Coordinates of C-alpha atoms and ligand atoms in Angstrom, one line a residue:
M1421 CA -30.2 -26.0 31.3
I1422 CA -30.3 -23.3 28.8
A1423 CA -27.8 -20.8 28.8
Y1424 CA -28.9 -17.3 27.0
L1425 CA -25.9 -16.3 24.6
E1426 CA -26.3 -12.2 24.4
H1427 CA -25.6 -11.1 21.3
F1428 CA -24.2 -7.6 20.5
V1429 CA -24.2 -6.0 17.1
H1430 CA -21.8 -3.4 16.8
E1431 CA -23.1 -0.4 15.3
N1432 CA -20.4 1.3 13.3
E1433 CA -18.3 -1.4 13.6
T1434 CA -17.3 -4.2 10.9
V1435 CA -17.2 -7.5 12.9
S1436 CA -15.6 -10.0 10.8
I1437 CA -17.7 -13.6 11.3
R1438 CA -18.8 -15.5 9.2
D1439 CA -22.2 -16.1 9.4
D1440 CA -22.5 -19.7 9.7
D1441 CA -20.3 -19.4 12.6
V1442 CA -23.0 -16.9 14.1
S1443 CA -25.7 -19.1 13.3
A1444 CA -23.9 -22.1 14.8
L1445 CA -24.1 -20.4 18.0
E1446 CA -27.4 -19.3 18.0
A1447 CA -28.5 -22.8 17.5
N1448 CA -27.1 -23.5 21.3
F1449 CA -27.7 -20.4 23.1
D1450 CA -30.4 -17.8 23.1
L1451 CA -29.9 -14.0 22.7
S1452 CA -30.4 -10.6 24.5
T1453 CA -28.0 -7.7 25.3
T1454 CA -26.3 -6.5 28.0
G1455 CA -23.1 -4.8 28.4
I1456 CA -20.8 -5.9 31.5
A1457 CA -18.9 -7.6 29.2
S1458 CA -16.7 -4.8 28.3
K1459 CA -15.9 -3.3 31.5
D1460 CA -13.9 -4.3 34.8
F1461 CA -12.6 -3.0 38.3
G1462 CA -9.9 -1.4 36.3
G1463 CA -12.4 0.9 34.2
M1464 CA -9.4 1.4 31.7
K1465 CA -9.8 -1.3 29.2
S1466 CA -13.1 -1.8 27.4
F1467 CA -13.0 -4.5 24.2
K1468 CA -16.3 -5.4 22.8
P1469 CA -17.4 -9.3 22.9
L1470 CA -19.9 -10.8 20.3
A1471 CA -21.8 -12.2 22.7
L1472 CA -22.4 -12.7 27.1
I1473 CA -23.0 -15.9 27.4
R1474 CA -24.9 -17.1 30.7
T1475 CA -23.7 -20.4 31.4
A1476 CA -25.5 -21.9 34.3
T1477 CA -23.6 -25.6 34.4
A1478 CA -20.4 -27.1 33.8
N1479 CA -22.3 -28.8 30.3
D1480 CA -23.1 -24.7 29.2
V1481 CA -19.6 -23.9 29.3
A1482 CA -18.2 -27.3 27.6
Q1483 CA -21.1 -26.1 24.7
A1484 CA -19.6 -22.5 23.8
V1485 CA -15.8 -23.6 23.9
K1486 CA -16.7 -26.5 21.7
S1487 CA -18.5 -23.9 19.8
A1488 CA -15.8 -21.7 19.3
A1489 CA -13.6 -24.2 18.4
R1490 CA -15.5 -24.8 15.9
T1491 CA -15.3 -21.9 14.7
S1492 CA -11.2 -20.6 12.4
H1493 CA -11.2 -17.3 15.1
F1494 CA -13.5 -17.5 18.2
T1495 CA -12.0 -17.0 21.7
V1496 CA -13.4 -17.5 25.1
A1497 CA -13.2 -15.2 28.4
A1498 CA -15.0 -16.7 31.3
R1499 CA -15.8 -13.5 33.4
G1500 CA -16.0 -14.3 37.0
N1501 CA -17.1 -10.4 38.7
G1502 CA -15.0 -8.6 35.9
H1503 CA -12.7 -7.4 39.2
S1504 CA -9.7 -7.3 37.0
I1505 CA -8.0 -4.3 36.1
N1506 CA -6.5 -4.7 32.8
G1507 CA -9.4 -6.4 30.9
Q1508 CA -8.2 -9.7 31.8
A1509 CA -11.4 -11.4 31.6
M1510 CA -12.6 -9.7 28.3
A1511 CA -12.7 -11.2 25.2
D1512 CA -12.3 -8.8 21.7
K1513 CA -15.1 -10.0 19.3
G1514 CA -15.2 -13.0 21.2
L1515 CA -17.4 -14.9 23.7
V1516 CA -17.5 -13.7 27.3
L1517 CA -19.3 -16.6 29.4
D1518 CA -21.0 -14.6 32.3
M1519 CA -19.7 -17.3 35.3
R1520 CA -21.7 -15.6 38.3
A1521 CA -24.8 -17.6 36.2
M1522 CA -23.5 -20.9 37.6
E1523 CA -23.0 -19.6 41.6
N1524 CA -25.6 -22.3 42.8
H1525 CA -25.4 -25.1 40.5
Y1526 CA -22.4 -26.7 43.5
F1527 CA -22.7 -26.2 47.3
Q1528 CA -21.8 -29.5 48.8
L1529 CA -20.0 -30.2 51.8
L1530 CA -18.2 -33.6 52.3
Y1531 CA -15.5 -34.6 54.7
L1532 CA -12.2 -36.9 53.1
D1533 CA -10.1 -38.8 55.6
D1534 CA -12.3 -36.8 58.3
A1535 CA -11.2 -33.6 57.2
P1536 CA -14.2 -31.4 55.8
Y1537 CA -14.5 -29.6 52.2
V1538 CA -16.6 -28.2 50.3
D1539 CA -17.0 -28.2 47.1
V1540 CA -18.6 -25.3 45.3
S1541 CA -19.0 -23.1 41.7
G1542 CA -16.3 -21.8 40.2
G1543 CA -18.5 -18.9 39.5
A1544 CA -19.7 -18.7 43.1
L1545 CA -18.3 -15.2 45.5
W1546 CA -16.2 -16.0 48.1
E1547 CA -18.4 -13.9 50.2
D1548 CA -21.1 -16.7 49.4
V1549 CA -19.1 -19.2 50.7
L1550 CA -18.7 -17.6 53.4
K1551 CA -21.8 -17.5 54.7
R1552 CA -23.0 -20.5 53.6
C1553 CA -20.1 -22.4 55.4
V1554 CA -20.1 -20.7 58.7
L1555 CA -24.0 -20.1 58.7
Q1556 CA -24.5 -23.7 57.6
F1557 CA -21.5 -26.1 59.1
G1558 CA -19.2 -23.6 61.7
L1559 CA -16.5 -24.1 58.8
A1560 CA -14.9 -22.0 56.8
P1561 CA -12.2 -21.9 54.1
R1562 CA -8.6 -21.3 55.4
S1563 CA -7.6 -19.0 53.5
W1564 CA -8.7 -15.6 51.4
T1565 CA -8.7 -12.8 49.7
D1566 CA -9.3 -9.3 51.4
Y1567 CA -12.3 -8.4 49.9
L1568 CA -14.9 -11.1 49.0
S1569 CA -17.1 -10.4 46.2
L1570 CA -14.9 -12.2 44.2
T1571 CA -15.3 -15.1 42.5
V1572 CA -13.3 -18.6 43.3
G1573 CA -12.3 -19.1 39.8
G1574 CA -11.4 -15.7 39.6
T1575 CA -9.1 -15.8 42.7
L1576 CA -8.0 -19.5 42.1
S1577 CA -7.0 -18.4 38.4
N1578 CA -4.6 -16.0 39.9
A1579 CA -3.6 -17.1 43.4
G1580 CA -5.7 -15.4 46.3
V1581 CA -3.7 -13.9 48.9
S1582 CA -4.7 -12.2 52.3
G1583 CA -3.3 -12.6 56.0
Q1584 CA -3.5 -15.9 56.8
A1585 CA -1.1 -16.7 52.9
F1586 CA 1.6 -17.1 55.6
R1587 CA 0.1 -20.0 57.7
Y1588 CA -2.0 -21.7 55.0
G1589 CA -0.6 -20.6 51.4
P1590 CA -2.5 -18.9 48.7
Q1591 CA -6.1 -20.3 47.9
T1592 CA -4.7 -22.0 45.3
S1593 CA -3.1 -24.4 47.5
N1594 CA -6.0 -25.1 49.7
V1595 CA -8.2 -27.1 47.0
T1596 CA -7.8 -30.1 46.0
E1597 CA -10.1 -30.6 43.3
L1598 CA -11.5 -29.0 40.1
E1599 CA -14.0 -29.7 37.5
V1600 CA -12.4 -27.8 34.1
V1601 CA -13.5 -27.3 31.2
N1602 CA -10.2 -27.3 29.3
G1603 CA -10.1 -25.5 25.5
K1604 CA -10.8 -28.5 23.7
G1605 CA -14.3 -28.4 25.2
D1606 CA -13.8 -31.4 27.8
T1607 CA -14.9 -31.4 31.0
L1608 CA -12.5 -33.4 33.5
V1609 CA -12.0 -34.0 37.2
C1610 CA -8.8 -32.9 38.3
N1611 CA -6.3 -33.4 41.7
E1612 CA -3.0 -34.5 42.7
R1613 CA -3.9 -37.7 41.4
E1614 CA -6.2 -37.8 38.3
N1615 CA -5.5 -35.5 35.2
S1616 CA -3.1 -34.3 37.0
E1617 CA -1.1 -31.5 35.0
L1618 CA -4.2 -29.7 34.3
F1619 CA -4.6 -29.2 37.8
F1620 CA -1.5 -27.9 38.8
A1621 CA -1.5 -25.7 35.5
T1622 CA -5.0 -24.1 36.2
L1623 CA -4.6 -22.9 39.7
G1624 CA -2.5 -19.8 38.7
G1625 CA -2.7 -20.3 35.6
L1626 CA -4.8 -16.8 34.3
G1627 CA -7.7 -18.8 32.5
Q1628 CA -5.0 -20.1 30.2
F1629 CA -6.0 -24.3 30.3
G1630 CA -9.5 -24.4 31.7
I1631 CA -12.5 -22.7 33.3
I1632 CA -13.1 -23.8 36.4
T1633 CA -16.4 -24.7 36.6
R1634 CA -16.5 -26.7 40.1
A1635 CA -13.8 -26.4 43.0
R1636 CA -13.1 -28.5 46.4
V1637 CA -12.6 -26.0 49.3
L1638 CA -10.4 -27.5 52.5
L1639 CA -12.2 -26.0 55.1
Q1640 CA -11.8 -25.9 58.9
Q1641 CA -13.7 -24.2 61.7
A1642 CA -14.6 -21.1 61.9
P1643 CA -14.0 -19.0 65.3
H1644 CA -16.8 -17.2 66.9
M1645 CA -14.7 -13.7 67.7
V1646 CA -11.6 -12.1 66.2
R1647 CA -9.4 -9.8 68.4
W1648 CA -8.3 -6.9 65.6
I1649 CA -4.9 -5.0 66.0
R1650 CA -3.0 -2.6 64.6
V1651 CA 0.4 -1.1 65.8
V1652 CA 2.8 1.4 64.4
Y1653 CA 6.1 2.1 63.2
S1654 CA 8.1 4.4 62.4
E1655 CA 11.1 2.5 61.3
F1656 CA 11.1 -0.2 58.1
E1657 CA 13.5 -2.8 59.1
E1658 CA 11.9 -2.9 62.8
F1659 CA 8.5 -3.3 61.1
T1660 CA 10.1 -6.1 58.9
R1661 CA 11.5 -7.9 61.5
D1662 CA 8.1 -8.2 63.5
A1663 CA 6.3 -8.9 60.8
E1664 CA 8.9 -11.6 59.8
W1665 CA 9.2 -12.8 62.8
L1666 CA 5.2 -13.4 63.6
V1667 CA 5.2 -15.1 60.1
K1668 CA 7.4 -18.1 60.9
R1669 CA 5.4 -18.7 64.2
R1670 CA 3.8 -22.0 64.2
E1671 CA -0.1 -22.5 64.5
G1672 CA -1.7 -21.9 67.9
D1673 CA 1.9 -19.9 68.8
G1674 CA 0.9 -16.5 67.1
F1675 CA -1.2 -15.1 65.3
D1676 CA -3.6 -15.9 62.5
Y1677 CA -3.5 -12.7 60.2
V1678 CA -1.0 -10.8 59.4
E1679 CA -0.8 -8.3 57.1
G1680 CA 0.7 -4.7 56.9
F1681 CA 0.6 -1.2 55.5
V1682 CA 2.3 1.7 54.5
F1683 CA 0.4 5.7 55.2
V1684 CA 1.8 8.9 55.5
N1685 CA 3.2 10.6 58.1
S1686 CA 0.8 13.8 57.9
D1687 CA -3.3 14.5 58.6
D1688 CA -4.1 14.2 55.1
P1689 CA -7.4 12.2 55.6
C1690 CA -7.2 9.3 53.0
N1691 CA -3.5 8.3 52.8
G1692 CA -2.3 9.9 56.7
W1693 CA -3.0 9.4 60.4
S1694 CA -6.5 8.5 60.5
T1695 CA -6.5 5.5 58.1
V1696 CA -4.9 3.7 60.9
P1697 CA -7.5 3.7 63.9
I1698 CA -9.9 0.5 63.7
D1699 CA -12.6 1.9 65.8
S1700 CA -13.1 5.4 64.4
P1701 CA -14.2 7.6 66.0
N1702 CA -13.9 6.2 69.4
Q1703 CA -9.9 5.3 68.6
W1704 CA -8.2 8.0 67.5
F1705 CA -4.4 8.3 66.4
D1706 CA -2.6 11.2 68.2
P1707 CA 0.6 11.9 66.8
V1708 CA 2.5 13.3 69.3
H1709 CA 3.3 9.5 69.7
V1710 CA 4.9 9.8 66.4
P1711 CA 9.0 10.0 67.0
S1712 CA 10.4 13.5 65.3
T1713 CA 13.2 11.6 63.7
S1714 CA 10.3 9.8 61.6
G1715 CA 10.1 9.9 58.0
P1716 CA 7.8 10.6 55.2
V1717 CA 5.6 7.8 55.3
L1718 CA 4.8 5.2 59.2
Y1719 CA 4.1 1.4 59.0
C1720 CA 1.5 -0.5 60.5
L1721 CA 1.1 -3.8 61.1
E1722 CA -2.2 -5.3 61.0
L1723 CA -2.7 -8.5 63.1
A1724 CA -5.9 -10.5 64.1
L1725 CA -6.4 -13.4 66.7
H1726 CA -9.5 -15.7 66.2
Y1727 CA -11.5 -17.1 69.4
R1728 CA -14.5 -19.1 70.1
N1729 CA -16.7 -17.8 72.3
S1730 CA -16.2 -19.9 75.2
Y1731 CA -12.7 -18.4 75.8
H1732 CA -12.3 -16.0 78.8
R1733 CA -11.5 -12.3 77.7
S1734 CA -8.5 -12.5 80.1
H1735 CA -6.9 -15.6 78.2
V1736 CA -7.3 -13.6 75.2
D1737 CA -5.6 -10.5 76.3
M1738 CA -3.2 -13.2 77.8
V1739 CA -2.4 -14.3 74.7
V1740 CA -2.4 -11.2 72.6
D1741 CA -0.3 -9.9 75.0
R1742 CA 2.4 -12.1 75.3
L1743 CA 2.9 -11.8 71.3
L1744 CA 2.5 -8.1 71.3
K1745 CA 5.4 -7.8 74.0
R1746 CA 8.1 -8.9 71.7
L1747 CA 7.1 -6.5 68.9
R1748 CA 8.4 -2.8 68.7
F1749 CA 6.2 -0.8 68.0
I1750 CA 5.7 2.6 68.6
E1751 CA 3.7 2.8 72.5
G1752 CA 0.8 4.8 72.6
L1753 CA -0.2 3.8 68.3
K1754 CA -1.7 0.4 69.0
F1755 CA -5.5 -0.1 68.3
E1756 CA -7.3 -2.9 69.0
V1757 CA -10.6 -4.2 68.9
D1758 CA -13.0 -7.1 69.0
V1759 CA -15.6 -7.9 66.3
T1760 CA -17.4 -11.4 65.1
Y1761 CA -15.5 -13.5 62.7
M1762 CA -18.2 -12.0 59.6
E1763 CA -17.7 -9.0 60.6
F1764 CA -14.0 -9.1 60.3
M1765 CA -14.4 -11.2 57.3
L1766 CA -16.0 -8.7 55.3
R1767 CA -14.4 -5.8 57.0
V1768 CA -13.9 -4.2 53.4
N1769 CA -17.6 -3.7 52.6
G1770 CA -17.7 -0.8 54.7
A1771 CA -14.6 0.7 52.2
E1772 CA -16.4 -0.3 49.2
K1773 CA -19.7 1.4 50.6
E1774 CA -18.0 4.6 51.3
A1775 CA -16.1 4.1 47.5
K1776 CA -19.5 3.8 46.1
C1777 CA -20.8 7.2 48.0
N1778 CA -17.8 9.4 46.6
G1779 CA -17.3 7.8 43.1
T1780 CA -14.1 6.3 43.5
W1781 CA -15.7 2.8 43.2
Y1782 CA -17.0 3.4 39.7
A1783 CA -13.1 5.8 38.7
P1784 CA -10.5 3.5 37.0
H1785 CA -8.2 1.7 39.4
P1786 CA -4.6 2.0 38.1
W1787 CA -3.6 -0.6 40.5
L1788 CA -0.2 -2.2 40.9
N1789 CA 0.6 -5.4 42.7
M1790 CA 3.8 -7.2 43.2
F1791 CA 5.5 -9.8 44.8
V1792 CA 9.4 -8.4 46.1
S1793 CA 12.0 -10.8 47.8
K1794 CA 12.8 -10.3 51.3
S1795 CA 16.4 -9.0 50.0
N1796 CA 15.3 -6.2 48.0
I1797 CA 12.5 -5.0 50.0
I1798 CA 14.5 -2.4 52.3
D1799 CA 15.8 -1.0 49.1
F1800 CA 12.0 -1.1 47.9
D1801 CA 11.1 0.7 50.8
R1802 CA 13.7 3.5 49.9
E1803 CA 13.2 4.1 46.7
V1804 CA 9.5 3.6 46.2
F1805 CA 7.6 4.3 49.7
K1806 CA 9.4 6.9 50.8
K1807 CA 10.4 8.3 47.5
I1808 CA 8.1 7.4 44.6
L1809 CA 5.0 7.1 46.9
R1810 CA 6.1 9.3 49.7
H1811 CA 2.2 11.6 49.3
G1812 CA 0.6 7.9 49.3
V1813 CA -2.0 6.6 46.6
G1814 CA -5.2 7.7 47.7
G1815 CA -5.9 4.1 48.9
P1816 CA -3.9 1.3 50.8
I1817 CA 0.0 0.5 50.0
L1818 CA 0.1 -3.1 51.5
V1819 CA 3.0 -4.3 52.4
Y1820 CA 3.3 -7.9 54.0
P1821 CA 6.1 -11.1 54.0
L1822 CA 5.0 -14.6 52.6
L1823 CA 6.6 -17.2 53.1
R1824 CA 7.4 -19.4 49.9
N1825 CA 7.3 -22.7 51.3
K1826 CA 3.4 -22.3 51.4
W1827 CA 3.6 -22.1 47.7
D1828 CA 3.4 -25.2 45.4
N1829 CA 6.2 -25.0 42.9
R1830 CA 3.8 -27.0 40.1
H1831 CA 1.4 -24.5 40.0
S1832 CA 1.4 -21.9 37.3
V1833 CA 2.2 -18.5 39.4
V1834 CA 5.3 -17.6 39.5
V1835 CA 6.8 -16.1 42.5
P1836 CA 10.5 -14.4 43.7
D1837 CA 12.9 -16.9 44.3
S1838 CA 13.2 -16.0 47.9
N1839 CA 12.2 -18.1 51.5
I1840 CA 10.6 -15.0 52.0
F1841 CA 8.9 -12.0 49.9
Y1842 CA 6.6 -9.4 50.3
I1843 CA 3.3 -8.7 48.5
V1844 CA 3.1 -5.0 47.7
A1845 CA -0.5 -3.1 46.4
L1846 CA -1.0 0.1 45.4
L1847 CA -4.9 -0.2 45.6
R1848 CA -5.6 3.6 44.5
F1849 CA -8.7 5.1 45.2
I1850 CA -8.8 8.0 42.9
P1851 CA -11.4 10.5 42.2
P1852 CA -11.0 10.7 37.9
P1853 CA -9.7 14.5 36.9
P1854 CA -10.4 17.2 37.3
K1855 CA -10.5 16.0 41.2
G1856 CA -7.5 13.7 40.6
P1857 CA -5.0 13.0 38.3
P1858 CA -5.3 11.2 34.7
S1859 CA -5.1 7.7 35.2
E1860 CA -2.4 7.3 32.5
L1861 CA -0.1 9.1 34.9
L1862 CA -0.7 7.2 37.4
V1863 CA -0.4 3.9 35.1
A1864 CA 3.5 5.9 34.1
Q1865 CA 4.2 5.9 38.0
N1866 CA 3.1 2.1 38.4
N1867 CA 5.6 1.6 35.0
A1868 CA 8.3 4.3 36.4
I1869 CA 8.2 1.8 39.8
I1870 CA 8.6 -1.8 38.0
Q1871 CA 11.3 -0.3 35.9
L1872 CA 13.5 0.7 38.5
C1873 CA 12.9 -2.8 40.0
Y1874 CA 14.3 -3.9 36.9
N1875 CA 17.2 -1.7 36.8
K1876 CA 18.0 -1.9 40.5
G1877 CA 17.9 -5.7 39.4
F1878 CA 15.4 -6.6 42.6
D1879 CA 13.8 -10.2 42.5
F1880 CA 10.4 -9.3 42.3
K1881 CA 7.1 -10.8 39.9
L1882 CA 4.1 -9.1 39.1
Y1883 CA 1.1 -10.6 41.0
L1884 CA -1.9 -10.2 38.7
P1885 CA -0.1 -9.4 35.6
H1886 CA -0.9 -7.4 32.8
Y1887 CA 1.8 -7.3 29.4
Q1888 CA 1.3 -6.5 26.0
S1889 CA 4.2 -8.6 24.6
Q1890 CA 4.6 -12.3 24.6
E1891 CA 8.6 -11.5 25.3
N1892 CA 7.5 -10.1 28.4
W1893 CA 5.4 -12.6 29.4
M1894 CA 8.2 -14.8 28.8
R1895 CA 10.3 -12.7 30.9
H1896 CA 7.8 -12.9 33.6
Y1897 CA 7.7 -16.6 33.3
G1898 CA 11.4 -17.5 32.8
D1899 CA 12.5 -20.5 32.8
K1900 CA 9.0 -21.9 33.3
W1901 CA 7.3 -20.3 30.5
S1902 CA 8.6 -23.3 28.3
R1903 CA 6.5 -25.6 30.8
F1904 CA 3.7 -22.7 30.2
V1905 CA 3.7 -23.0 26.6
E1906 CA 3.7 -26.7 26.8
R1907 CA 0.7 -27.2 28.6
K1908 CA -1.0 -24.1 26.9
A1909 CA -0.6 -26.4 23.7
N1910 CA -2.0 -29.6 25.4
F1911 CA -5.3 -28.1 27.2
D1912 CA -5.8 -25.2 24.6
P1913 CA -4.3 -25.8 21.8
L1914 CA -5.7 -23.2 19.5
A1915 CA -5.7 -21.0 22.1
I1916 CA -9.5 -20.1 23.0
L1917 CA -9.1 -19.5 26.6
A1918 CA -8.9 -16.1 27.9
P1919 CA -7.8 -13.8 25.1
G1920 CA -7.7 -11.0 27.7
Q1921 CA -4.6 -11.9 29.1
R1922 CA -2.9 -10.8 25.7
M1923 CA -0.6 -13.9 26.0
F1924 CA -0.9 -16.3 23.2
S1925 CA -3.0 -15.6 19.4
R1926 CA -5.8 -17.9 18.2
I1927 CA -4.8 -20.2 16.2
P1928 CA -7.5 -21.0 13.0
Ligands
FAD73 P1 -12.3 -12.1 36.9 O1 -11.7 -10.6 36.5 O2 -13.7 -11.6 36.6 O3 -11.1 -12.8 35.8 C1 -10.0 -12.9 36.4 C2 -9.0 -13.8 35.4 O4 -9.9 -14.9 35.2 C3 -9.4 -13.3 33.8 O5 -8.6 -13.7 33.1 C4 -10.9 -14.4 33.8 O6 -10.9 -15.4 32.3 C5 -10.2 -15.9 34.7 N1 -11.6 -16.3 35.0 C6 -12.3 -15.9 35.7 N2 -12.9 -16.9 36.6 C7 -12.0 -18.2 35.9 C8 -12.8 -19.5 36.0 N3 -13.9 -20.0 36.3 N4 -12.1 -20.5 35.0 C9 -10.7 -19.6 34.8 N5 -10.4 -18.5 34.3 C10 -11.6 -18.0 35.2 N6 -6.2 -10.7 45.4 C11 -6.0 -11.4 46.2 O7 -5.6 -11.8 46.1 N7 -6.0 -10.8 47.4 C12 -6.7 -9.3 47.7 O8 -7.0 -8.9 49.2 C13 -7.3 -8.6 46.7 N8 -8.6 -8.2 46.8 C14 -8.9 -7.5 46.3 C15 -9.5 -6.5 45.9 C16 -10.7 -5.5 45.3 C17 -11.5 -5.1 45.5 C18 -10.5 -6.0 43.6 C19 -11.2 -5.5 42.5 C20 -9.5 -7.0 43.5 C21 -8.5 -7.7 44.4 N9 -7.8 -9.1 44.3 C22 -7.5 -9.2 45.3 C23 -7.9 -9.4 42.6 C24 -8.7 -10.0 42.5 O9 -8.1 -11.3 43.0 C25 -8.5 -10.7 41.0 O10 -8.5 -9.7 39.8 C26 -9.4 -11.8 40.7 O11 -9.2 -12.0 39.3 C27 -10.9 -11.6 40.6 O12 -11.6 -12.4 40.3 P2 -13.1 -11.8 39.6 O13 -14.0 -13.4 40.2 O14 -13.6 -10.7 39.5 O15 -12.2 -12.2 38.0

């Protein structure tokens, strides 16, 4: 299939491209224009590409990479749904590939050793994968992100984490095969046995080693219904003790989803008590239950139990009650609702709609995501949640435990060296000035948190990392850096791919 090259000739800008480089590309691709390639969800970075190419097949992707490789300076960024925060899917004066153009290229159910899998395009949205798998086959992937308008290739390049990751690992641990176009323009099928080094490198590889054009995702039977529960804690130690107890339970003997968040102990409508009830206005948070000894923030465990239509309600009640009985949340601050599996999986869409209405969806998003070791999370709470963030971030502050043994060391992503570590996500939805603070201030607050973690010697890693210098990337990867560099030399020797990560310079 023909792909479309959307060609930017920037006014008032000198772009040092040799004419023959451009004509080599023009020979392969059609021209038109669009601006999405220089934008992302973060809204804080903007780099103008030379062109946006709508790559509809793996062959288009390979052609684009080969065309770039023939030049002395072009880089190539795969753009999934552009939900990065710091320009990671951009290519300054390079080629941006619109992976959404190939979202329907693959969709194939298959069984291997009686286990169901689906082959999907790297550019498919998880939301579409969910809908097609559930509606057509009654099946669903096991591991998710909270928000599903993200592409398969985009999340597999990072990790892909949500409340199921404690049991099944991140999304990267739930794919068994990829089709990848590497930095030489070669299209390779890779898995644990075939081209295994490329397979492991690409998962969590920040797009540095290859562009994922197809992924084979493990499926399981989709439940019909979900009991969705929130319970509130005033003491962080009790919250973490219960959360850790829950994530260590065996499948079938615990909840199917475990997350948690921090909220402000006040009536602040964006950050406080009213953000907790699931089914408001039918349920409300009565602060009379909050102990008078509570601090500036409170904690909420968010849990879900899957079940099938055939289960009797009393059976679901019994299972839930048996588990909740073991937890030490504040009596009177329990909220629950039964929803369909699809409603639960698409639960963030309501927040998206609201943010679009109030304008915060389109404002800058100075977000911070990190993994913090269990051994430091109590200190982190004392220094960060209770002090720096005691007034909230204008959106969710997620904090919940993950198990190290569900993460594959052979993949490129790095996490703290601890059996249990917590994901911490500051998902700021702040109106732009003059209503809200300038994003520079919030970025500075993020940096202060990161610096505090270094100063205190915390065992932590940034998730969805972003650094300005290679020195910082070396520190991020630690003793895995040499393996990362070696893999880069093997799979993308000219450093053509994912320039927006600012990790390697293009080799002429
Ligand atoms: P893009 O932003 O388009 O790309 C991200 C990086 O991956 C870039 O470097 C790009 O070049 C590379 N890339 C893109 N496609 C490919 C491909 N096919 N092959 C190789 N490289 C590729 N993350 C979680 O883990 N859990 C969550 O619950 C979660 N929720 C989120 C909610 C929102 C509202 C937002 C904005 C982000 C959330 N994220 C979450 C983060 C998200 O997973 C990452 O930002 C992800 O990269 C976004 O996917 P994308 O398709 O938009 O990728």
